[in-house]
Amino acid sequence: MSGGTALMVLEDGRVFRGAPFGAEGETLGEAVFCTAMTGYQETLTDPSYHRQIVVATAPQIGNTGWNDEDDESQRIWVAGYAVRDPARRASNWRATTTLRDELDRQRVVGIAGIDTRALVRHLRTRGSMKAGIFSGPAADAPVDELLSRVTGQSAMLGADLAGEVSTDDLYTIEPVGERRFTVVAVDLGIKTNTPRMFAERGMRVHVVPSDVTFDRIRELNPDGVFLSNGPGDPATQDGAVELTENVLSAGVPLFGICFGNQILGRALGLRTYKMKFGHRGINVPVVDHTTGRISITAQNHGFALEGEAGQRFDTPFGTAEVSHTCANDGTVEGVRLVDGRAFSVQYHPEAAAGPHDAAYLFDRFAGLMEGA
């Protein structure tokens, strides 16, 4: 590990001391933990992690280095990275550099050599909280001063972040083979693999900014509309909710994942809340109450919809229901209109690092557009 000292300071005053990992300096964000054993490159480049300091529960990170193929966006989005035992060297035929060097190149401040087990147990008990990582000259300040910087940052509750990670301009991903459908994907923080999954099924994908108007969507004449994942508090997304209501009123087939699930849920009249520590990992079991099927899923969310398994409720667009829940804690993991023309899930069926149990949902969306 690099020389010198790094500090991770939590808003409740808990301090973890380690060594700098990646860039040296100061970073602030919400401390969250991810239980995935693999896929750290996909995690770090996921826009949904914007303004979050990710703690890896896997003890050794960086073994496979960093490559030019697995990024889920154009950059690393995490605010910081905390690991126990960084690999001394990369060992993978696709690696083009090391994780440490990539963090340094993109100026991402991290910390290594801390007791991540103790940190994760603390976050599970107290909940996700404001935090900061300080290294180099930034770590020389008194702890009280560092704590003041940590507590002074904006909270994730009420944070409107989708516009900060969304594309500025429309771009198009062409289908593999013959075009079957045209989809407009609203970029609230979309991951690279999502348009790829659509393209593999013969869909041309127009990726549009988060502030797109319904009139602009109509000009693109899509067979379906997709709401992507993304960061921040879904309660701030009144514009996206209104857009979704317009899509539902027009009868256009709609599919959403993660943040998109919360947006659809809000459009159907459900409320959202901030979870204690959220779901972040790639082994979360979800029950599809329509089929009874259980999928092992990849997830990354700190907010959720209110509701219970099998709950049915009236909306301006017809009867809706809670279609999926988490087998671990009962959290709402999916909603749909009973007539089938709109559905969403809280997890990531496009998960590039796996698992792929839920990839069939892209085929379900294709079938919905075909029927329409």
CSV table of C-alpha atoms in Angstrom, one decimal:
chain,number,residue,atom,x,y,z
A,1,MET,CA,0.0,0.0,0.0
A,2,SER,CA,1.0,3.6,-0.5
A,3,GLY,CA,2.8,5.3,2.4
A,4,GLY,CA,1.2,7.9,4.6
A,5,THR,CA,-2.1,7.9,6.4
A,6,ALA,CA,-5.7,8.0,5.3
A,7,LEU,CA,-8.8,8.6,7.5
A,8,MET,CA,-12.4,7.6,6.9
A,9,VAL,CA,-14.6,9.8,9.1
A,10,LEU,CA,-18.3,9.0,9.6
A,11,GLU,CA,-20.9,11.6,10.7
A,12,ASP,CA,-21.4,9.9,14.0
A,13,GLY,CA,-17.7,10.4,14.9
A,14,ARG,CA,-16.4,6.9,14.1
A,15,VAL,CA,-12.9,7.1,12.5
A,16,PHE,CA,-11.1,4.4,10.5
A,17,ARG,CA,-7.4,4.8,9.9
A,18,GLY,CA,-5.7,3.2,6.9
A,19,ALA,CA,-3.5,4.0,3.9
A,20,PRO,CA,-4.2,6.0,0.8
A,21,PHE,CA,-5.6,4.0,-2.1
A,22,GLY,CA,-5.9,5.8,-5.5
A,23,ALA,CA,-5.7,9.5,-5.5
A,24,GLU,CA,-4.8,11.5,-2.3
A,25,GLY,CA,-6.9,14.3,-1.1
A,26,GLU,CA,-10.4,14.8,0.3
A,27,THR,CA,-13.8,13.4,-0.8
A,28,LEU,CA,-17.3,13.5,0.8
A,29,GLY,CA,-20.3,11.3,0.2
A,30,GLU,CA,-22.7,8.8,1.7
A,31,ALA,CA,-21.0,5.7,3.1
A,32,VAL,CA,-22.7,2.5,1.7
A,33,PHE,CA,-21.5,-1.1,1.4
A,34,CYS,CA,-21.6,-3.5,-1.6
A,35,THR,CA,-21.6,-7.3,-0.9
A,36,ALA,CA,-20.6,-8.3,-4.4
A,37,MET,CA,-17.5,-10.6,-4.6
A,38,THR,CA,-16.8,-9.6,-8.2
A,39,GLY,CA,-17.6,-6.8,-10.6
A,40,TYR,CA,-15.8,-3.9,-8.9
A,41,GLN,CA,-15.2,-2.2,-12.2
A,42,GLU,CA,-18.9,-2.3,-13.1
A,43,THR,CA,-19.7,-1.0,-9.6
A,44,LEU,CA,-17.3,1.9,-9.7
A,45,THR,CA,-18.5,3.1,-13.1
A,46,ASP,CA,-22.3,2.7,-12.3
A,47,PRO,CA,-23.8,6.3,-12.3
A,48,SER,CA,-26.2,5.2,-9.6
A,49,TYR,CA,-23.3,5.4,-7.1
A,50,HIS,CA,-22.8,9.1,-7.8
A,51,ARG,CA,-22.0,10.9,-4.5
A,52,GLN,CA,-21.5,7.6,-2.5
A,53,ILE,CA,-18.4,6.2,-0.8
A,54,VAL,CA,-18.5,2.5,-1.5
A,55,VAL,CA,-17.2,0.0,1.0
A,56,ALA,CA,-16.3,-3.4,-0.4
A,57,THR,CA,-17.2,-6.3,1.8
A,58,ALA,CA,-15.0,-8.7,-0.2
A,59,PRO,CA,-11.7,-8.7,1.6
A,60,GLN,CA,-9.4,-8.5,-1.4
A,61,ILE,CA,-10.1,-6.1,-4.3
A,62,GLY,CA,-8.3,-5.4,-7.5
A,63,ASN,CA,-7.1,-8.9,-8.5
A,64,THR,CA,-8.2,-8.7,-12.1
A,65,GLY,CA,-7.0,-5.1,-12.6
A,66,TRP,CA,-8.9,-2.7,-14.9
A,67,ASN,CA,-9.7,-3.2,-18.6
A,68,ASP,CA,-11.2,-1.2,-21.5
A,69,GLU,CA,-14.3,-3.3,-21.8
A,70,ASP,CA,-16.3,-3.5,-18.6
A,71,ASP,CA,-17.1,0.1,-17.8
A,72,GLU,CA,-20.8,0.9,-17.3
A,73,SER,CA,-20.3,4.5,-18.3
A,74,GLN,CA,-17.6,6.9,-19.4
A,75,ARG,CA,-16.0,7.4,-16.0
A,76,ILE,CA,-15.9,6.3,-12.3
A,77,TRP,CA,-18.8,7.8,-10.5
A,78,VAL,CA,-18.3,6.7,-6.9
A,79,ALA,CA,-17.2,9.6,-4.5
A,80,GLY,CA,-14.7,7.3,-2.8
A,81,TYR,CA,-13.7,3.7,-2.3
A,82,ALA,CA,-12.8,1.8,0.9
A,83,VAL,CA,-11.2,-1.7,0.8
A,84,ARG,CA,-9.5,-4.1,3.1
A,85,ASP,CA,-6.7,-5.7,1.1
A,86,PRO,CA,-5.9,-4.3,-2.3
A,87,ALA,CA,-4.2,-6.7,-4.7
A,88,ARG,CA,-0.5,-6.1,-5.1
A,89,ARG,CA,-0.7,-6.7,-8.8
A,90,ALA,CA,-3.3,-7.3,-11.5
A,91,SER,CA,-3.6,-10.9,-12.9
A,92,ASN,CA,-6.0,-11.1,-15.9
A,93,TRP,CA,-5.4,-11.3,-19.6
A,94,ARG,CA,-7.8,-8.4,-20.3
A,95,ALA,CA,-6.3,-6.0,-17.8
A,96,THR,CA,-4.8,-2.8,-19.2
A,97,THR,CA,-3.9,-1.2,-15.9
A,98,THR,CA,-4.4,-1.7,-12.2
A,99,LEU,CA,-7.3,-0.6,-10.1
A,100,ARG,CA,-5.1,1.6,-8.0
A,101,ASP,CA,-3.7,3.4,-11.0
A,102,GLU,CA,-7.1,3.9,-12.5
A,103,LEU,CA,-8.4,5.4,-9.3
A,104,ASP,CA,-5.4,7.7,-9.3
A,105,ARG,CA,-5.8,8.6,-13.0
A,106,GLN,CA,-9.5,9.6,-12.4
A,107,ARG,CA,-8.7,11.4,-9.2
A,108,VAL,CA,-10.8,9.1,-7.0
A,109,VAL,CA,-9.8,9.2,-3.4
A,110,GLY,CA,-9.8,5.9,-1.6
A,111,ILE,CA,-8.6,4.2,1.6
A,112,ALA,CA,-7.2,0.7,2.1
A,113,GLY,CA,-6.1,-1.5,5.1
A,114,ILE,CA,-9.1,-0.7,7.3
A,115,ASP,CA,-11.3,-3.2,9.0
A,116,THR,CA,-14.1,-3.3,6.5
A,117,ARG,CA,-16.0,-6.0,8.5
A,118,ALA,CA,-16.3,-3.6,11.5
A,119,LEU,CA,-17.2,-0.7,9.2
A,120,VAL,CA,-20.0,-2.7,7.4
A,121,ARG,CA,-21.4,-4.0,10.8
A,122,HIS,CA,-21.5,-0.3,11.9
A,123,LEU,CA,-23.3,0.8,8.8
A,124,ARG,CA,-25.8,-2.1,9.1
A,125,THR,CA,-26.5,-1.1,12.7
A,126,ARG,CA,-26.6,2.6,12.3
A,127,GLY,CA,-27.6,2.9,8.6
A,128,SER,CA,-25.9,4.5,5.7
A,129,MET,CA,-24.5,7.9,6.7
A,130,LYS,CA,-22.5,10.9,5.6
A,131,ALA,CA,-18.7,10.2,5.5
A,132,GLY,CA,-15.4,11.5,4.2
A,133,ILE,CA,-12.1,10.1,3.2
A,134,PHE,CA,-9.0,12.3,3.8
A,135,SER,CA,-5.4,11.5,2.8
A,136,GLY,CA,-2.2,13.3,2.1
A,137,PRO,CA,-2.1,16.9,3.5
A,138,ALA,CA,-5.9,16.7,3.9
A,139,ALA,CA,-5.5,14.1,6.7
A,140,ASP,CA,-3.3,16.4,8.8
A,141,ALA,CA,-6.3,18.5,9.9
A,142,PRO,CA,-7.7,17.8,13.4
A,143,VAL,CA,-10.4,15.1,13.4
A,144,ASP,CA,-13.0,17.6,14.8
A,145,GLU,CA,-12.4,19.8,11.7
A,146,LEU,CA,-12.8,16.8,9.4
A,147,LEU,CA,-16.0,15.7,11.1
A,148,SER,CA,-17.4,19.2,10.6
A,149,ARG,CA,-16.7,18.9,6.9
A,150,VAL,CA,-18.4,15.5,6.8
A,151,THR,CA,-21.6,16.6,8.7
A,152,GLY,CA,-21.8,19.9,6.6
A,153,GLN,CA,-22.3,18.1,3.3
A,154,SER,CA,-25.8,17.7,1.7
A,155,ALA,CA,-27.8,14.6,2.7
A,156,MET,CA,-28.8,11.9,0.1
A,157,LEU,CA,-32.4,12.3,1.3
A,158,GLY,CA,-33.8,15.0,-1.0
A,159,ALA,CA,-30.8,14.9,-3.4
A,160,ASP,CA,-31.7,15.6,-7.0
A,161,LEU,CA,-28.9,13.9,-8.9
A,162,ALA,CA,-30.3,12.3,-12.1
A,163,GLY,CA,-29.6,15.4,-14.2
A,164,GLU,CA,-26.0,15.4,-13.1
A,165,VAL,CA,-25.3,11.9,-14.6
A,166,SER,CA,-27.6,12.0,-17.6
A,167,THR,CA,-26.5,12.5,-21.2
A,168,ASP,CA,-26.7,16.0,-22.5
A,169,ASP,CA,-27.8,15.0,-26.0
A,170,LEU,CA,-29.7,12.2,-27.7
A,171,TYR,CA,-27.6,9.3,-29.0
A,172,THR,CA,-28.7,6.1,-30.7
A,173,ILE,CA,-27.6,2.4,-30.3
A,174,GLU,CA,-28.4,0.4,-33.4
A,175,PRO,CA,-29.8,-3.1,-33.2
A,176,VAL,CA,-27.9,-6.3,-33.8
A,177,GLY,CA,-29.3,-7.7,-37.1
A,178,GLU,CA,-32.8,-6.6,-38.3
A,179,ARG,CA,-34.6,-3.9,-36.4
A,180,ARG,CA,-37.7,-5.2,-34.7
A,181,PHE,CA,-38.6,-2.2,-32.4
A,182,THR,CA,-37.6,1.3,-31.5
A,183,VAL,CA,-37.2,2.2,-27.9
A,184,VAL,CA,-36.7,5.5,-26.2
A,185,ALA,CA,-34.5,5.1,-23.1
A,186,VAL,CA,-34.8,8.0,-20.6
A,187,ASP,CA,-31.3,8.3,-19.2
A,188,LEU,CA,-31.5,8.9,-15.4
A,189,GLY,CA,-28.1,7.3,-15.0
A,190,ILE,CA,-28.2,4.5,-17.6
A,191,LYS,CA,-25.5,1.7,-17.6
A,192,THR,CA,-23.8,0.8,-20.8
A,193,ASN,CA,-25.0,-2.8,-20.8
A,194,THR,CA,-28.7,-1.8,-20.9
A,195,PRO,CA,-28.8,-0.5,-24.5
A,196,ARG,CA,-26.6,-3.5,-25.4
A,197,MET,CA,-29.2,-5.9,-24.1
A,198,PHE,CA,-31.9,-4.1,-26.1
A,199,ALA,CA,-29.8,-4.1,-29.2
A,200,GLU,CA,-29.2,-7.9,-29.0
A,201,ARG,CA,-33.0,-8.3,-29.2
A,202,GLY,CA,-33.4,-6.2,-32.4
A,203,MET,CA,-34.2,-2.9,-30.7
A,204,ARG,CA,-33.0,0.5,-31.9
A,205,VAL,CA,-32.4,2.5,-28.7
A,206,HIS,CA,-32.6,6.3,-28.6
A,207,VAL,CA,-31.1,7.4,-25.3
A,208,VAL,CA,-32.4,10.8,-24.3
A,209,PRO,CA,-31.7,13.2,-21.5
A,210,SER,CA,-33.5,13.0,-18.2
A,211,ASP,CA,-35.3,16.3,-18.9
A,212,VAL,CA,-36.8,15.1,-22.2
A,213,THR,CA,-40.3,16.2,-23.0
A,214,PHE,CA,-43.1,13.9,-23.9
A,215,ASP,CA,-43.5,15.8,-27.2
A,216,ARG,CA,-39.9,14.9,-28.1
A,217,ILE,CA,-40.6,11.3,-27.3
A,218,ARG,CA,-43.6,11.3,-29.5
A,219,GLU,CA,-41.5,12.7,-32.4
A,220,LEU,CA,-39.2,9.7,-32.1
A,221,ASN,CA,-42.3,7.4,-32.5
A,222,PRO,CA,-41.1,4.6,-30.2
A,223,ASP,CA,-42.7,1.2,-29.8
A,224,GLY,CA,-41.8,1.4,-26.1
A,225,VAL,CA,-40.3,3.7,-23.5
A,226,PHE,CA,-37.6,2.6,-20.9
A,227,LEU,CA,-36.8,4.3,-17.6
A,228,SER,CA,-33.3,3.7,-16.5
A,229,ASN,CA,-31.5,3.3,-13.1
A,230,GLY,CA,-30.0,6.4,-11.5
A,231,PRO,CA,-28.8,8.1,-8.3
A,232,GLY,CA,-30.5,10.3,-5.7
A,233,ASP,CA,-33.9,10.6,-4.1
A,234,PRO,CA,-36.8,9.6,-6.4
A,235,ALA,CA,-39.1,12.0,-4.5
A,236,THR,CA,-37.3,14.8,-6.3
A,237,GLN,CA,-38.2,13.5,-9.8
A,238,ASP,CA,-41.5,15.2,-10.4
A,239,GLY,CA,-40.6,15.9,-14.0
A,240,ALA,CA,-39.8,12.2,-14.7
A,241,VAL,CA,-43.0,11.2,-12.9
A,242,GLU,CA,-45.1,13.6,-15.1
A,243,LEU,CA,-43.4,12.2,-18.2
A,244,THR,CA,-44.2,8.7,-17.1
A,245,GLU,CA,-47.9,9.6,-16.5
A,246,ASN,CA,-48.0,11.0,-20.1
A,247,VAL,CA,-46.5,7.8,-21.5
A,248,LEU,CA,-49.0,5.7,-19.6
A,249,SER,CA,-51.9,7.9,-20.7
A,250,ALA,CA,-50.8,7.4,-24.3
A,251,GLY,CA,-50.8,3.7,-23.9
A,252,VAL,CA,-47.1,3.3,-24.9
A,253,PRO,CA,-45.5,0.1,-23.5
A,254,LEU,CA,-43.2,1.0,-20.6
A,255,PHE,CA,-40.4,-0.8,-18.8
A,256,GLY,CA,-38.3,0.5,-15.9
A,257,ILE,CA,-35.5,-0.7,-13.7
A,258,CYS,CA,-34.2,0.4,-10.3
A,259,PHE,CA,-34.7,4.2,-10.2
A,260,GLY,CA,-37.2,3.7,-13.1
A,261,ASN,CA,-39.1,1.3,-10.8
A,262,GLN,CA,-39.5,4.1,-8.3
A,263,ILE,CA,-40.5,6.6,-10.9
A,264,LEU,CA,-43.2,4.2,-12.3
A,265,GLY,CA,-44.4,3.5,-8.7
A,266,ARG,CA,-44.7,7.2,-8.0
A,267,ALA,CA,-46.7,7.7,-11.3
A,268,LEU,CA,-49.0,4.9,-10.1
A,269,GLY,CA,-49.5,6.7,-6.7
A,270,LEU,CA,-47.1,4.9,-4.4
A,271,ARG,CA,-44.7,6.8,-2.1
A,272,THR,CA,-41.0,6.2,-1.7
A,273,TYR,CA,-38.8,6.1,1.4
A,274,LYS,CA,-35.1,6.0,2.3
A,275,MET,CA,-33.9,2.6,3.4
A,276,LYS,CA,-31.7,2.1,6.4
A,277,PHE,CA,-28.7,0.7,4.4
A,278,GLY,CA,-30.2,-0.3,1.1
A,279,HIS,CA,-29.5,-3.3,-1.2
A,280,ARG,CA,-26.1,-3.3,-2.9
A,281,GLY,CA,-24.8,-6.6,-4.2
A,282,ILE,CA,-25.3,-9.4,-6.8
A,283,ASN,CA,-27.0,-12.1,-4.7
A,284,VAL,CA,-30.3,-10.7,-3.6
A,285,PRO,CA,-33.3,-13.1,-4.0
A,286,VAL,CA,-36.5,-11.7,-5.5
A,287,VAL,CA,-39.9,-13.4,-5.7
A,288,ASP,CA,-42.0,-12.8,-8.9
A,289,HIS,CA,-45.5,-13.1,-7.4
A,290,THR,CA,-47.0,-13.6,-10.9
A,291,THR,CA,-45.1,-16.8,-11.6
A,292,GLY,CA,-43.7,-17.8,-8.2
A,293,ARG,CA,-40.2,-17.7,-9.7
A,294,ILE,CA,-37.3,-16.6,-7.6
A,295,SER,CA,-34.4,-14.8,-9.3
A,296,ILE,CA,-31.0,-14.1,-7.8
A,297,THR,CA,-30.4,-10.4,-8.7
A,298,ALA,CA,-28.0,-7.6,-8.8
A,299,GLN,CA,-29.1,-4.5,-6.9
A,300,ASN,CA,-28.0,-1.0,-6.0
A,301,HIS,CA,-30.6,1.2,-4.3
A,302,GLY,CA,-31.0,3.1,-1.1
A,303,PHE,CA,-34.6,4.1,-1.7
A,304,ALA,CA,-37.7,1.9,-2.2
A,305,LEU,CA,-41.4,2.0,-2.8
A,306,GLU,CA,-43.9,1.5,-0.1
A,307,GLY,CA,-46.1,-1.5,-0.4
A,308,GLU,CA,-46.6,-5.2,0.3
A,309,ALA,CA,-46.4,-8.4,-1.7
A,310,GLY,CA,-49.5,-8.9,-4.0
A,311,GLN,CA,-51.0,-5.5,-3.1
A,312,ARG,CA,-53.4,-4.3,-5.7
A,313,PHE,CA,-54.5,-0.7,-6.0
A,314,ASP,CA,-56.4,1.6,-8.4
A,315,THR,CA,-54.6,4.2,-10.5
A,316,PRO,CA,-55.8,6.6,-13.3
A,317,PHE,CA,-54.3,4.1,-15.7
A,318,GLY,CA,-56.1,1.0,-14.4
A,319,THR,CA,-55.4,-1.5,-11.7
A,320,ALA,CA,-51.8,-1.9,-10.6
A,321,GLU,CA,-50.1,-4.4,-8.3
A,322,VAL,CA,-46.9,-5.0,-6.4
A,323,SER,CA,-45.5,-7.8,-8.6
A,324,HIS,CA,-42.1,-8.5,-6.9
A,325,THR,CA,-40.7,-8.4,-3.4
A,326,CYS,CA,-37.3,-9.2,-1.8
A,327,ALA,CA,-37.3,-12.7,-0.2
A,328,ASN,CA,-34.9,-11.4,2.5
A,329,ASP,CA,-36.9,-8.4,3.9
A,330,GLY,CA,-40.1,-8.0,1.9
A,331,THR,CA,-39.0,-4.8,0.1
A,332,VAL,CA,-41.0,-3.9,-3.0
A,333,GLU,CA,-39.0,-5.1,-6.0
A,334,GLY,CA,-41.4,-4.6,-8.8
A,335,VAL,CA,-44.8,-3.0,-9.8
A,336,ARG,CA,-47.0,-3.4,-12.9
A,337,LEU,CA,-50.3,-2.5,-14.5
A,338,VAL,CA,-52.4,-5.6,-14.4
A,339,ASP,CA,-53.3,-5.2,-18.1
A,340,GLY,CA,-49.5,-5.6,-18.7
A,341,ARG,CA,-48.7,-2.5,-20.7
A,342,ALA,CA,-46.2,-1.2,-18.0
A,343,PHE,CA,-44.0,-3.0,-15.6
A,344,SER,CA,-40.8,-2.3,-13.7
A,345,VAL,CA,-38.3,-4.0,-11.3
A,346,GLN,CA,-36.1,-2.6,-8.6
A,347,TYR,CA,-33.1,-4.8,-9.5
A,348,HIS,CA,-30.8,-5.0,-12.5
A,349,PRO,CA,-31.6,-7.6,-15.1
A,350,GLU,CA,-28.8,-6.2,-17.4
A,351,ALA,CA,-26.2,-6.9,-14.7
A,352,ALA,CA,-22.9,-7.3,-16.6
A,353,ALA,CA,-21.1,-8.8,-13.7
A,354,GLY,CA,-23.9,-11.2,-13.1
A,355,PRO,CA,-26.2,-12.9,-12.2
A,356,HIS,CA,-28.3,-13.2,-15.3
A,357,ASP,CA,-31.4,-14.8,-13.9
A,358,ALA,CA,-33.6,-11.9,-14.8
A,359,ALA,CA,-32.4,-11.2,-18.4
A,360,TYR,CA,-35.8,-12.7,-19.5
A,361,LEU,CA,-37.4,-9.3,-18.6
A,362,PHE,CA,-36.0,-7.8,-21.8
A,363,ASP,CA,-37.8,-10.5,-23.7
A,364,ARG,CA,-40.9,-9.7,-21.8
A,365,PHE,CA,-40.7,-6.1,-22.9
A,366,ALA,CA,-40.2,-7.2,-26.5
A,367,GLY,CA,-43.3,-9.4,-26.2
A,368,LEU,CA,-45.2,-6.4,-24.8
A,369,MET,CA,-44.3,-4.2,-27.7
A,370,GLU,CA,-45.0,-7.0,-30.2
A,371,GLY,CA,-48.5,-7.4,-28.7
A,372,ALA,CA,-49.1,-3.6,-28.8
